[in-house]
PDB file of C-alpha atoms in Angstrom:
ATOM      1  CA  UNK M   1      49.090  75.145   3.367  1.00  0.00           C
ATOM      2  CA  UNK M   2      49.450  73.311   6.662  1.00  0.00           C
ATOM      3  CA  UNK M   3      48.352  69.717   7.214  1.00  0.00           C
ATOM      4  CA  UNK M   4      45.584  70.994   9.512  1.00  0.00           C
ATOM      5  CA  UNK M   5      44.252  73.319   6.805  1.00  0.00           C
ATOM      6  CA  UNK M   6      44.332  70.498   4.234  1.00  0.00           C
ATOM      7  CA  UNK M   7      42.572  68.094   6.602  1.00  0.00           C
ATOM      8  CA  UNK M   8      39.832  70.596   7.399  1.00  0.00           C
ATOM      9  CA  UNK M   9      39.325  71.752   3.812  1.00  0.00           C
ATOM     10  CA  UNK M  10      38.917  68.235   2.407  1.00  0.00           C
ATOM     11  CA  UNK M  11      37.300  66.702   5.506  1.00  0.00           C
ATOM     12  CA  UNK M  12      40.015  64.050   5.915  1.00  0.00           C
ATOM     13  CA  UNK M  13      40.661  61.777   8.857  1.00  0.00           C
ATOM     14  CA  UNK M  14      44.101  61.754  10.450  1.00  0.00           C
ATOM     15  CA  UNK M  15      44.682  58.329   8.876  1.00  0.00           C
ATOM     16  CA  UNK M  16      43.795  59.584   5.380  1.00  0.00           C
ATOM     17  CA  UNK M  17      46.059  62.609   5.790  1.00  0.00           C
ATOM     18  CA  UNK M  18      48.901  60.423   7.059  1.00  0.00           C
ATOM     19  CA  UNK M  19      48.611  58.212   3.951  1.00  0.00           C
ATOM     20  CA  UNK M  20      48.681  61.251   1.668  1.00  0.00           C
ATOM     21  CA  UNK M  21      51.747  62.893   3.173  1.00  0.00           C
ATOM     22  CA  UNK M  22      53.691  59.736   3.971  1.00  0.00           C
ATOM     23  CA  UNK M  23      53.793  60.226   7.727  1.00  0.00           C
ATOM     24  CA  UNK M  24      52.474  58.145  10.606  1.00  0.00           C
ATOM     25  CA  UNK M  25      49.106  58.835  12.136  1.00  0.00           C
ATOM     26  CA  UNK M  26      50.914  59.753  15.374  1.00  0.00           C
ATOM     27  CA  UNK M  27      52.940  62.429  13.576  1.00  0.00           C
ATOM     28  CA  UNK M  28      49.745  63.858  12.076  1.00  0.00           C
ATOM     29  CA  UNK M  29      48.199  63.981  15.562  1.00  0.00           C
ATOM     30  CA  UNK M  30      51.247  65.943  16.735  1.00  0.00           C
ATOM     31  CA  UNK M  31      50.748  68.413  13.872  1.00  0.00           C
ATOM     32  CA  UNK M  32      47.120  68.865  15.031  1.00  0.00           C
ATOM     33  CA  UNK M  33      47.923  69.395  18.728  1.00  0.00           C
ATOM     34  CA  UNK M  34      47.493  72.850  20.219  1.00  0.00           C
ATOM     35  CA  UNK M  35      50.595  75.034  19.792  1.00  0.00           C
ATOM     36  CA  UNK M  36      52.398  75.282  23.098  1.00  0.00           C
ATOM     37  CA  UNK M  37      51.299  71.836  24.261  1.00  0.00           C
ATOM     38  CA  UNK M  38      53.929  69.240  25.003  1.00  0.00           C
ATOM     39  CA  UNK M  39      52.888  67.010  22.095  1.00  0.00           C
ATOM     40  CA  UNK M  40      52.706  69.790  19.451  1.00  0.00           C
ATOM     41  CA  UNK M  41      55.040  69.485  16.491  1.00  0.00           C
ATOM     42  CA  UNK M  42      55.460  72.057  13.725  1.00  0.00           C
ATOM     43  CA  UNK M  43      55.264  70.555  10.235  1.00  0.00           C
ATOM     44  CA  UNK M  44      58.439  71.137   8.214  1.00  0.00           C
ATOM     45  CA  UNK M  45      58.398  73.288   5.095  1.00  0.00           C
ATOM     46  CA  UNK M  46      58.531  70.181   2.863  1.00  0.00           C
ATOM     47  CA  UNK M  47      55.212  68.953   4.330  1.00  0.00           C
ATOM     48  CA  UNK M  48      53.601  72.372   3.886  1.00  0.00           C
ATOM     49  CA  UNK M  49      54.709  72.399   0.239  1.00  0.00           C
ATOM     50  CA  UNK M  50      53.365  68.862  -0.243  1.00  0.00           C
ATOM     51  CA  UNK M  51      50.012  69.864   1.276  1.00  0.00           C
ATOM     52  CA  UNK M  52      49.811  72.861  -1.056  1.00  0.00           C
ATOM     53  CA  UNK M  53      50.548  70.662  -4.072  1.00  0.00           C
ATOM     54  CA  UNK M  54      47.971  68.067  -2.999  1.00  0.00           C
ATOM     55  CA  UNK M  55      45.366  70.799  -2.570  1.00  0.00           C
ATOM     56  CA  UNK M  56      46.128  72.201  -6.016  1.00  0.00           C
ATOM     57  CA  UNK M  57      45.883  68.736  -7.598  1.00  0.00           C
ATOM     58  CA  UNK M  58      42.649  67.878  -5.778  1.00  0.00           C
ATOM     59  CA  UNK M  59      41.136  71.237  -6.753  1.00  0.00           C
ATOM     60  CA  UNK M  60      41.680  70.346 -10.412  1.00  0.00           C
ATOM     61  CA  UNK M  61      40.202  66.859  -9.912  1.00  0.00           C
ATOM     62  CA  UNK M  62      37.329  68.145  -7.816  1.00  0.00           C
ATOM     63  CA  UNK M  63      37.973  65.546  -5.104  1.00  0.00           C
ATOM     64  CA  UNK M  64      40.855  64.143  -3.077  1.00  0.00           C
ATOM     65  CA  UNK M  65      42.698  61.135  -4.489  1.00  0.00           C
ATOM     66  CA  UNK M  66      43.786  59.255  -1.375  1.00  0.00           C
ATOM     67  CA  UNK M  67      46.153  56.270  -1.503  1.00  0.00           C
ATOM     68  CA  UNK M  68      45.236  53.794   1.229  1.00  0.00           C
ATOM     69  CA  UNK M  69      47.865  51.553   2.754  1.00  0.00           C
ATOM     70  CA  UNK M  70      47.144  48.021   3.884  1.00  0.00           C
ATOM     71  CA  UNK M  71      47.793  47.449   7.555  1.00  0.00           C
TER      72      UNK M  71
END
């Protein structure tokens, strides 16, 4: 599962997704950019695996468990 699929499925903000996968909000925005655009970045396999595991865990819980970081 890609970060974009996870974000859309669970109705997450970019900030929430960034907290869950341990990346910056800017990196998440690059994952969401249109393929072929200058700012687009493909998520590595490790992030896709993490997103799949988070989805599986949240499916069992019935809701996302999101760790928030203090700014």
